[in-house]
mmCIF file of C-alpha atoms in Angstrom:
data_model
loop_
_atom_site.group_PDB
_atom_site.id
_atom_site.type_symbol
_atom_site.label_atom_id
_atom_site.label_comp_id
_atom_site.label_asym_id
_atom_site.label_seq_id
_atom_site.Cartn_x
_atom_site.Cartn_y
_atom_site.Cartn_z
ATOM 1 C CA UNK A 1 89.505 68.641 65.172
ATOM 2 C CA UNK A 2 92.801 67.289 66.285
ATOM 3 C CA UNK A 3 96.116 68.881 65.400
ATOM 4 C CA UNK A 4 99.456 67.245 65.299
ATOM 5 C CA UNK A 5 101.189 69.070 68.057
ATOM 6 C CA UNK A 6 104.875 69.500 67.757
ATOM 7 C CA UNK A 7 106.670 69.871 71.013
ATOM 8 C CA UNK A 8 108.479 73.140 71.087
ATOM 9 C CA UNK A 9 112.098 72.893 72.144
ATOM 10 C CA UNK A 10 113.025 74.935 75.164
ATOM 11 C CA UNK A 11 113.203 78.636 74.572
ATOM 12 C CA UNK A 12 111.650 78.458 71.139
ATOM 13 C CA UNK A 13 108.373 79.873 72.335
ATOM 14 C CA UNK A 14 110.129 83.144 73.171
ATOM 15 C CA UNK A 15 111.498 83.343 69.665
ATOM 16 C CA UNK A 16 108.096 82.713 68.125
ATOM 17 C CA UNK A 17 106.386 85.307 70.284
ATOM 18 C CA UNK A 18 108.969 87.946 69.427
ATOM 19 C CA UNK A 19 108.606 87.195 65.746
ATOM 20 C CA UNK A 20 104.828 87.292 65.898
ATOM 21 C CA UNK A 21 104.985 90.807 67.293
ATOM 22 C CA UNK A 22 107.214 92.287 64.600
ATOM 23 C CA UNK A 23 104.418 93.763 62.538
ATOM 24 C CA UNK A 24 102.026 95.090 65.143
ATOM 25 C CA UNK A 25 101.141 94.863 68.827
ATOM 26 C CA UNK A 26 98.880 91.923 69.690
ATOM 27 C CA UNK A 27 97.240 90.429 72.719
ATOM 28 C CA UNK A 28 97.954 86.902 73.917
ATOM 29 C CA UNK A 29 95.034 85.298 72.153
ATOM 30 C CA UNK A 30 95.905 86.881 68.828
ATOM 31 C CA UNK A 31 99.511 85.698 69.175
ATOM 32 C CA UNK A 32 98.330 82.183 69.818
ATOM 33 C CA UNK A 33 95.990 82.218 66.824
ATOM 34 C CA UNK A 34 98.526 83.827 64.522
ATOM 35 C CA UNK A 35 101.178 81.239 65.284
ATOM 36 C CA UNK A 36 98.637 78.521 64.732
ATOM 37 C CA UNK A 37 97.563 79.903 61.344
ATOM 38 C CA UNK A 38 100.946 80.808 59.966
ATOM 39 C CA UNK A 39 102.441 77.450 60.812
ATOM 40 C CA UNK A 40 99.686 75.954 58.684
ATOM 41 C CA UNK A 41 97.950 74.557 61.683
ATOM 42 C CA UNK A 42 100.945 72.497 62.702
ATOM 43 C CA UNK A 43 101.871 74.447 65.742
ATOM 44 C CA UNK A 44 99.533 74.601 68.675
ATOM 45 C CA UNK A 45 101.079 76.801 71.233
ATOM 46 C CA UNK A 46 100.562 75.279 74.682
ATOM 47 C CA UNK A 47 98.367 78.044 75.951
ATOM 48 C CA UNK A 48 99.229 77.457 79.553
ATOM 49 C CA UNK A 49 102.831 78.418 78.867
ATOM 50 C CA UNK A 50 102.008 81.331 76.610
ATOM 51 C CA UNK A 51 101.270 83.793 79.371
ATOM 52 C CA UNK A 52 104.201 82.945 81.640
ATOM 53 C CA UNK A 53 106.384 83.356 78.555
ATOM 54 C CA UNK A 54 104.825 86.722 77.757
ATOM 55 C CA UNK A 55 105.370 87.919 81.303
ATOM 56 C CA UNK A 56 108.926 86.730 81.313
ATOM 57 C CA UNK A 57 109.613 88.581 78.080
ATOM 58 C CA UNK A 58 107.982 91.680 79.485
ATOM 59 C CA UNK A 59 110.165 91.478 82.559
ATOM 60 C CA UNK A 60 113.280 91.286 80.458
ATOM 61 C CA UNK A 61 112.242 94.398 78.580
ATOM 62 C CA UNK A 62 111.924 92.793 75.165
ATOM 63 C CA UNK A 63 108.227 93.469 74.909
ATOM 64 C CA UNK A 64 106.092 96.047 76.601
ATOM 65 C CA UNK A 65 102.463 95.785 77.586
ATOM 66 C CA UNK A 66 99.622 98.247 77.295
ATOM 67 C CA UNK A 67 95.922 97.871 77.870
ATOM 68 C CA UNK A 68 93.649 98.516 74.929
ATOM 69 C CA UNK A 69 90.280 97.519 73.515
ATOM 70 C CA UNK A 70 89.780 94.563 71.233
ATOM 71 C CA UNK A 71 87.509 94.419 68.177
ATOM 72 C CA UNK A 72 84.504 93.533 70.291
ATOM 73 C CA UNK A 73 85.211 96.409 72.658
ATOM 74 C CA UNK A 74 86.658 94.269 75.359
ATOM 75 C CA UNK A 75 89.642 95.262 77.445
ATOM 76 C CA UNK A 76 92.746 93.362 76.436
ATOM 77 C CA UNK A 77 96.445 93.548 77.183
ATOM 78 C CA UNK A 78 98.448 94.260 74.054
ATOM 79 C CA UNK A 79 102.123 93.449 73.754
ATOM 80 C CA UNK A 80 104.532 95.286 71.507
ATOM 81 C CA UNK A 81 108.141 94.653 70.590
ATOM 82 C CA UNK A 82 110.736 97.015 72.055
ATOM 83 C CA UNK A 83 113.975 98.041 70.416
ATOM 84 C CA UNK A 84 115.868 95.657 72.663
ATOM 85 C CA UNK A 85 113.359 93.007 71.716
ATOM 86 C CA UNK A 86 114.043 93.485 68.017
ATOM 87 C CA UNK A 87 117.743 93.053 68.584
ATOM 88 C CA UNK A 88 117.127 89.950 70.642
ATOM 89 C CA UNK A 89 114.854 88.538 67.943
ATOM 90 C CA UNK A 90 117.517 89.034 65.302
ATOM 91 C CA UNK A 91 120.194 87.293 67.336
ATOM 92 C CA UNK A 92 117.901 84.480 68.445
ATOM 93 C CA UNK A 93 116.693 83.894 64.913
ATOM 94 C CA UNK A 94 120.240 83.676 63.657
ATOM 95 C CA UNK A 95 121.153 81.280 66.414
ATOM 96 C CA UNK A 96 118.149 79.145 65.570
ATOM 97 C CA UNK A 97 119.139 79.011 61.923
ATOM 98 C CA UNK A 98 122.647 77.926 62.802
ATOM 99 C CA UNK A 99 121.413 75.337 65.235
ATOM 100 C CA UNK A 100 118.958 73.748 62.853
ATOM 101 C CA UNK A 101 121.496 73.786 60.038
ATOM 102 C CA UNK A 102 123.966 71.980 62.246
ATOM 103 C CA UNK A 103 121.413 69.407 63.333
ATOM 104 C CA UNK A 104 120.338 68.850 59.739
ATOM 105 C CA UNK A 105 123.940 68.252 58.722
ATOM 106 C CA UNK A 106 124.385 65.671 61.399
ATOM 107 C CA UNK A 107 121.141 63.954 60.487
ATOM 108 C CA UNK A 108 122.265 63.756 56.863
ATOM 109 C CA UNK A 109 125.445 62.051 57.945
ATOM 110 C CA UNK A 110 126.002 58.626 56.345
ATOM 111 C CA UNK B 1 122.452 94.576 79.460
ATOM 112 C CA UNK B 2 121.820 97.597 81.628
ATOM 113 C CA UNK B 3 118.558 98.285 79.862
ATOM 114 C CA UNK B 4 117.483 94.734 80.565
ATOM 115 C CA UNK B 5 118.335 95.034 84.250
ATOM 116 C CA UNK B 6 116.484 98.315 84.447
ATOM 117 C CA UNK B 7 113.391 96.880 82.790
ATOM 118 C CA UNK B 8 113.593 93.924 85.142
ATOM 119 C CA UNK B 9 113.791 96.174 88.166
ATOM 120 C CA UNK B 10 110.877 98.329 87.090
ATOM 121 C CA UNK B 11 108.771 95.262 86.432
ATOM 122 C CA UNK B 12 109.532 93.817 89.834
ATOM 123 C CA UNK B 13 108.913 97.110 91.578
ATOM 124 C CA UNK B 14 105.518 97.345 89.988
ATOM 125 C CA UNK B 15 104.751 93.760 90.950
ATOM 126 C CA UNK B 16 105.628 94.526 94.546
ATOM 127 C CA UNK B 17 104.103 97.929 94.989
ATOM 128 C CA UNK B 18 100.965 97.435 92.949
ATOM 129 C CA UNK B 19 100.504 93.786 93.690
ATOM 130 C CA UNK B 20 96.703 93.793 93.677
ATOM 131 C CA UNK B 21 96.656 95.668 90.385
ATOM 132 C CA UNK B 22 99.025 93.195 88.820
ATOM 133 C CA UNK B 23 96.970 90.270 90.077
ATOM 134 C CA UNK B 24 93.778 91.791 88.753
ATOM 135 C CA UNK B 25 95.382 92.359 85.373
ATOM 136 C CA UNK B 26 96.514 88.764 85.268
ATOM 137 C CA UNK B 27 92.963 87.609 85.934
ATOM 138 C CA UNK B 28 91.575 89.878 83.252
ATOM 139 C CA UNK B 29 94.156 88.844 80.715
ATOM 140 C CA UNK B 30 93.524 85.136 81.120
ATOM 141 C CA UNK B 31 89.769 85.632 81.247
ATOM 142 C CA UNK B 32 89.937 87.529 77.962
ATOM 143 C CA UNK B 33 91.832 84.686 76.368
ATOM 144 C CA UNK B 34 89.281 82.109 77.459
ATOM 145 C CA UNK B 35 86.456 84.351 76.273
ATOM 146 C CA UNK B 36 88.008 84.661 72.835
ATOM 147 C CA UNK B 37 88.567 80.933 72.625
ATOM 148 C CA UNK B 38 84.952 80.333 73.623
ATOM 149 C CA UNK B 39 83.795 82.735 70.944
ATOM 150 C CA UNK B 40 85.857 80.857 68.391
ATOM 151 C CA UNK B 41 84.211 77.564 69.241
ATOM 152 C CA UNK B 42 80.794 79.165 69.305
ATOM 153 C CA UNK B 43 81.440 80.374 65.779
ATOM 154 C CA UNK B 44 82.409 76.842 64.870
ATOM 155 C CA UNK B 45 79.014 75.635 65.925
ATOM 156 C CA UNK B 46 79.351 74.383 69.471
ATOM 157 C CA UNK B 47 76.815 75.192 72.123
ATOM 158 C CA UNK B 48 77.829 77.829 74.658
ATOM 159 C CA UNK B 49 78.579 75.410 77.500
ATOM 160 C CA UNK B 50 80.425 73.112 75.090
ATOM 161 C CA UNK B 51 82.383 75.975 73.642
ATOM 162 C CA UNK B 52 83.449 77.186 77.043
ATOM 163 C CA UNK B 53 84.378 73.724 78.185
ATOM 164 C CA UNK B 54 86.481 73.241 75.086
ATOM 165 C CA UNK B 55 88.179 76.557 75.509
ATOM 166 C CA UNK B 56 89.103 75.828 79.103
ATOM 167 C CA UNK B 57 90.297 72.369 78.211
ATOM 168 C CA UNK B 58 92.556 73.727 75.552
ATOM 169 C CA UNK B 59 93.986 76.309 77.808
ATOM 170 C CA UNK B 60 94.942 73.817 80.429
ATOM 171 C CA UNK B 61 94.883 74.793 84.038
ATOM 172 C CA UNK B 62 94.219 78.508 84.432
ATOM 173 C CA UNK B 63 95.487 78.435 87.971
ATOM 174 C CA UNK B 64 98.703 76.813 86.867
ATOM 175 C CA UNK B 65 99.196 79.498 84.280
ATOM 176 C CA UNK B 66 98.653 82.121 86.956
ATOM 177 C CA UNK B 67 101.127 80.457 89.277
ATOM 178 C CA UNK B 68 103.733 80.255 86.559
ATOM 179 C CA UNK B 69 103.211 83.872 85.690
ATOM 180 C CA UNK B 70 103.692 84.752 89.319
ATOM 181 C CA UNK B 71 106.897 82.730 89.385
ATOM 182 C CA UNK B 72 108.157 84.657 86.388
ATOM 183 C CA UNK B 73 107.684 87.882 88.247
ATOM 184 C CA UNK B 74 110.783 87.353 90.316
ATOM 185 C CA UNK B 75 109.321 88.852 93.438
ATOM 186 C CA UNK B 76 108.362 85.575 95.053
ATOM 187 C CA UNK B 77 111.015 85.637 97.747
ATOM 188 C CA UNK B 78 110.381 89.197 98.765
ATOM 189 C CA UNK B 79 106.634 88.750 98.671
ATOM 190 C CA UNK B 80 106.692 85.725 100.930
ATOM 191 C CA UNK B 81 109.039 87.478 103.321
ATOM 192 C CA UNK B 82 106.781 90.517 103.500
ATOM 193 C CA UNK B 83 103.786 88.268 103.984
ATOM 194 C CA UNK B 84 105.483 86.457 106.820
ATOM 195 C CA UNK B 85 106.404 89.776 108.384
ATOM 196 C CA UNK B 86 102.829 91.031 108.223
ATOM 197 C CA UNK B 87 101.579 87.790 109.755
ATOM 198 C CA UNK B 88 104.132 88.006 112.553
ATOM 199 C CA UNK B 89 103.141 91.571 113.397
ATOM 200 C CA UNK B 90 99.459 90.640 113.430
ATOM 201 C CA UNK B 91 100.140 87.728 115.764
ATOM 202 C CA UNK B 92 102.170 89.894 118.092
ATOM 203 C CA UNK B 93 99.428 92.480 118.235
ATOM 204 C CA UNK B 94 96.949 89.803 119.192
ATOM 205 C CA UNK B 95 99.007 88.905 122.277
ATOM 206 C CA UNK B 96 99.884 92.268 123.846
ATOM 207 C CA UNK B 97 101.133 90.796 127.109
ATOM 208 C CA UNK B 98 103.648 88.573 125.435
ATOM 209 C CA UNK B 99 104.677 91.314 123.051
ATOM 210 C CA UNK B 100 105.234 93.708 125.944
ATOM 211 C CA UNK B 101 107.412 91.130 127.655
ATOM 212 C CA UNK B 102 109.504 90.587 124.548
ATOM 213 C CA UNK B 103 109.923 94.292 123.891
ATOM 214 C CA UNK B 104 110.906 94.934 127.501
ATOM 215 C CA UNK B 105 113.451 92.135 127.476
ATOM 216 C CA UNK B 106 114.976 93.364 124.241
ATOM 217 C CA UNK B 107 115.055 96.934 125.521
ATOM 218 C CA UNK B 108 116.781 95.952 128.744
ATOM 219 C CA UNK B 109 119.226 93.723 126.955
ATOM 220 C CA UNK B 110 120.124 96.246 124.303
ATOM 221 C CA UNK B 111 120.261 99.075 126.819
ATOM 222 C CA UNK B 112 122.498 97.202 129.213
ATOM 223 C CA UNK B 113 124.805 96.110 126.445
ATOM 224 C CA UNK B 114 125.079 99.615 125.073
ATOM 225 C CA UNK B 115 125.814 101.052 128.487
ATOM 226 C CA UNK B 116 128.497 98.502 129.292
ATOM 227 C CA UNK B 117 130.095 98.796 125.916
ATOM 228 C CA UNK B 118 130.147 102.577 126.072
ATOM 229 C CA UNK B 119 131.806 102.370 129.423
ATOM 230 C CA UNK B 120 134.387 99.846 128.304
ATOM 231 C CA UNK B 121 135.038 101.812 125.170
ATOM 232 C CA UNK B 122 135.793 104.995 127.000
ATOM 233 C CA UNK B 123 137.729 103.406 129.817
ATOM 234 C CA UNK B 124 139.635 100.641 128.104
ATOM 235 C CA UNK B 125 139.517 100.972 124.387
ATOM 236 C CA UNK B 126 139.996 104.662 123.795
ATOM 237 C CA UNK B 127 143.561 105.824 124.017
ATOM 238 C CA UNK B 128 144.542 108.274 126.693
ATOM 239 C CA UNK B 129 144.399 111.847 125.493
ATOM 240 C CA UNK B 130 148.116 112.365 125.788
ATOM 241 C CA UNK B 131 150.836 112.265 123.232
ATOM 242 C CA UNK B 132 152.198 108.723 122.803
ATOM 243 C CA UNK B 133 149.695 107.129 125.180
ATOM 244 C CA UNK B 134 151.033 103.623 124.607
ATOM 245 C CA UNK B 135 154.274 104.642 126.252
ATOM 246 C CA UNK B 136 152.710 105.729 129.530
ATOM 247 C CA UNK B 137 152.744 102.986 132.164
ATOM 248 C CA UNK B 138 151.814 102.728 135.764
ATOM 249 C CA UNK B 139 154.115 101.016 138.249
ATOM 250 C CA UNK B 140 153.083 99.285 141.471
ATOM 251 C CA UNK B 141 154.610 97.015 144.041
ATOM 252 C CA UNK B 142 153.511 93.412 144.403
ATOM 253 C CA UNK B 143 153.859 91.460 147.609
ATOM 254 C CA UNK B 144 155.485 88.169 146.512
ATOM 255 C CA UNK B 145 153.939 86.393 149.475
ATOM 256 C CA UNK B 146 150.436 87.087 148.235
ATOM 257 C CA UNK B 147 149.027 89.283 150.906
ATOM 258 C CA UNK B 148 145.647 90.953 150.596
ATOM 259 C CA UNK B 149 144.284 90.541 147.101
ATOM 260 C CA UNK B 150 143.733 93.861 145.347
ATOM 261 C CA UNK B 151 145.821 95.830 147.816
ATOM 262 C CA UNK B 152 149.369 96.565 146.779
ATOM 263 C CA UNK B 153 152.050 97.640 149.195
ATOM 264 C CA UNK B 154 152.557 101.359 149.365
ATOM 265 C CA UNK B 155 155.405 102.925 147.462
ATOM 266 C CA UNK B 156 157.338 105.121 149.835
ATOM 267 C CA UNK B 157 159.253 108.255 149.016
ATOM 268 C CA UNK B 158 162.416 106.340 149.451
ATOM 269 C CA UNK B 159 161.313 103.610 147.015
ATOM 270 C CA UNK B 160 160.490 106.262 144.499
ATOM 271 C CA UNK B 161 163.769 108.038 144.912
ATOM 272 C CA UNK B 162 165.631 104.778 144.379
ATOM 273 C CA UNK B 163 163.669 103.960 141.257
ATOM 274 C CA UNK B 164 164.186 107.363 139.831
ATOM 275 C CA UNK B 165 167.864 107.222 140.519
ATOM 276 C CA UNK B 166 168.595 103.708 139.334
ATOM 277 C CA UNK B 167 166.185 102.934 136.564
ATOM 278 C CA UNK B 168 167.254 103.296 132.977
ATOM 279 C CA UNK B 169 164.026 102.056 131.390
ATOM 280 C CA UNK B 170 161.988 105.224 131.652
ATOM 281 C CA UNK B 171 162.222 108.659 130.093
ATOM 282 C CA UNK B 172 160.556 110.224 133.117
ATOM 283 C CA UNK B 173 159.166 108.971 136.410
ATOM 284 C CA UNK B 174 156.612 110.702 138.535
ATOM 285 C CA UNK B 175 154.880 109.785 141.755
ATOM 286 C CA UNK B 176 151.201 110.277 142.241
ATOM 287 C CA UNK B 177 149.058 110.315 145.352
ATOM 288 C CA UNK B 178 145.365 111.030 145.070
ATOM 289 C CA UNK B 179 143.995 113.602 147.475
ATOM 290 C CA UNK B 180 141.060 115.904 147.881
ATOM 291 C CA UNK B 181 140.490 119.373 149.134
ATOM 292 C CA UNK B 182 137.556 121.547 149.899
ATOM 293 C CA UNK B 183 137.112 124.811 148.101
ATOM 294 C CA UNK B 184 135.014 127.420 149.757
ATOM 295 C CA UNK B 185 133.513 130.422 148.154
ATOM 296 C CA UNK B 186 131.033 132.984 149.343
ATOM 297 C CA UNK B 187 128.217 131.068 147.776
ATOM 298 C CA UNK B 188 129.228 127.457 147.738
ATOM 299 C CA UNK B 189 131.415 124.783 149.112
ATOM 300 C CA UNK B 190 132.856 122.255 146.751
ATOM 301 C CA UNK B 191 135.018 119.219 147.186
ATOM 302 C CA UNK B 192 137.606 118.854 144.494
ATOM 303 C CA UNK B 193 139.605 115.790 143.676
ATOM 304 C CA UNK B 194 143.248 116.212 142.988
ATOM 305 C CA UNK B 195 146.640 114.683 143.446
ATOM 306 C CA UNK B 196 149.933 115.191 145.106
ATOM 307 C CA UNK B 197 152.505 114.735 142.420
ATOM 308 C CA UNK B 198 156.232 114.748 142.064
ATOM 309 C CA UNK B 199 158.191 117.140 139.897
ATOM 310 C CA UNK B 200 158.256 115.192 136.648
ATOM 311 C CA UNK B 201 154.510 114.629 136.529
ATOM 312 C CA UNK B 202 153.821 116.906 133.590
ATOM 313 C CA UNK B 203 156.792 115.553 131.694
ATOM 314 C CA UNK B 204 155.504 112.008 131.937
ATOM 315 C CA UNK B 205 152.189 112.919 130.420
ATOM 316 C CA UNK B 206 153.519 115.469 127.988
ATOM 317 C CA UNK B 207 150.781 117.978 128.737
ATOM 318 C CA UNK B 208 150.589 121.385 130.266
ATOM 319 C CA UNK B 209 147.991 122.346 132.850
ATOM 320 C CA UNK B 210 144.960 124.352 131.793
ATOM 321 C CA UNK B 211 145.591 126.909 134.443
ATOM 322 C CA UNK B 212 148.640 127.712 136.439
ATOM 323 C CA UNK B 213 152.217 126.705 135.986
ATOM 324 C CA UNK B 214 153.558 123.251 135.359
ATOM 325 C CA UNK B 215 155.615 121.790 138.085
ATOM 326 C CA UNK B 216 159.265 121.561 137.611
ATOM 327 C CA UNK B 217 161.370 119.221 139.664
ATOM 328 C CA UNK B 218 162.417 122.245 141.680
ATOM 329 C CA UNK B 219 158.941 123.208 142.783
ATOM 330 C CA UNK B 220 158.136 119.636 143.761
ATOM 331 C CA UNK B 221 156.225 120.396 146.868
ATOM 332 C CA UNK B 222 153.425 122.427 145.332
ATOM 333 C CA UNK B 223 150.048 120.825 145.173
ATOM 334 C CA UNK B 224 147.824 120.784 142.087
ATOM 335 C CA UNK B 225 144.144 120.103 141.858
ATOM 336 C CA UNK B 226 141.970 118.543 139.278
ATOM 337 C CA UNK B 227 139.144 120.656 138.042
ATOM 338 C CA UNK B 228 136.139 118.587 138.990
ATOM 339 C CA UNK B 229 133.982 119.740 136.173
ATOM 340 C CA UNK B 230 136.525 118.768 133.563
ATOM 341 C CA UNK B 231 137.251 115.317 134.882
ATOM 342 C CA UNK B 232 137.104 112.688 132.200
ATOM 343 C CA UNK B 233 137.386 108.991 132.829
ATOM 344 C CA UNK B 234 141.085 109.127 132.231
ATOM 345 C CA UNK B 235 141.068 112.219 134.319
ATOM 346 C CA UNK B 236 143.960 114.559 134.047
ATOM 347 C CA UNK B 237 143.113 118.080 133.126
ATOM 348 C CA UNK B 238 144.536 120.166 135.888
ATOM 349 C CA UNK B 239 143.787 123.561 137.125
ATOM 350 C CA UNK B 240 145.091 125.653 139.898
ATOM 351 C CA UNK B 241 142.536 126.243 142.556
#
């Protein structure tokens, strides 16, 4: 079961985490799985960097953490998007779109 | 921007104050992740030890993840400083003799410095408590041949009279000769320090005596005494005894 791992450009992981949390609060494992599924198994989030990223986002106030119970009644730390986080997501997403559009233009050159 | 700073501060405060809680939570969070991953591989048909091994492999180094999370906390500098401080205090407590020596040395040093500085401040640095203190000067004679170091030739009445008559540089000139007297009372005997002064003495300093009349040039031969209990380092509150 090997996946083609794409290397995430710097800072993209933050964007993906914020997006993953738009619908509902999730714990780290769920975020990792969700990203994997939705990207049609292309993206394997480097799990070692997932948690430092989550903690960094929490420190900046874009997500907030709360302890809850998972489906199997285990204690898990759930992360939810804050209002500031939503704003940040919107601006980051727009920036990403502009960046990729620009890169695509250049690649289509000649 | 402000909200972000505030969130940052609160996060760091929690990391500092409830450090063991935060560490425990980190452990639990990562353990949960590995457990879920293991469950996933179990469901896919691997044996328990295989599943766990796979899960850990996929995660990468758990300790690394913990370290990185700690780095992200932003309290590293303060935490290490506090840790060093605690270690230093423990070491000092284990060597009481040495610690006592250090404390004593510091106490003596700080105490001596404070005392000397206080003295210098009151004697040299603080202005005299008279109006226009920077205009009050003291005149003395120097022996051009050298003579005894520290001892200046005496200014005689005649010298003073000449200065007062001829000099144009001073608003007022007064002569001063320290003296002492003994006050006796029914109950006690007290020695008081004072001065013999010339008529313009009060004019030079621009003050009036606490008790009694100021001298005028006419009443030049009266003596005035300093009130011992009111003597300050610059010393010139006067009272009539």
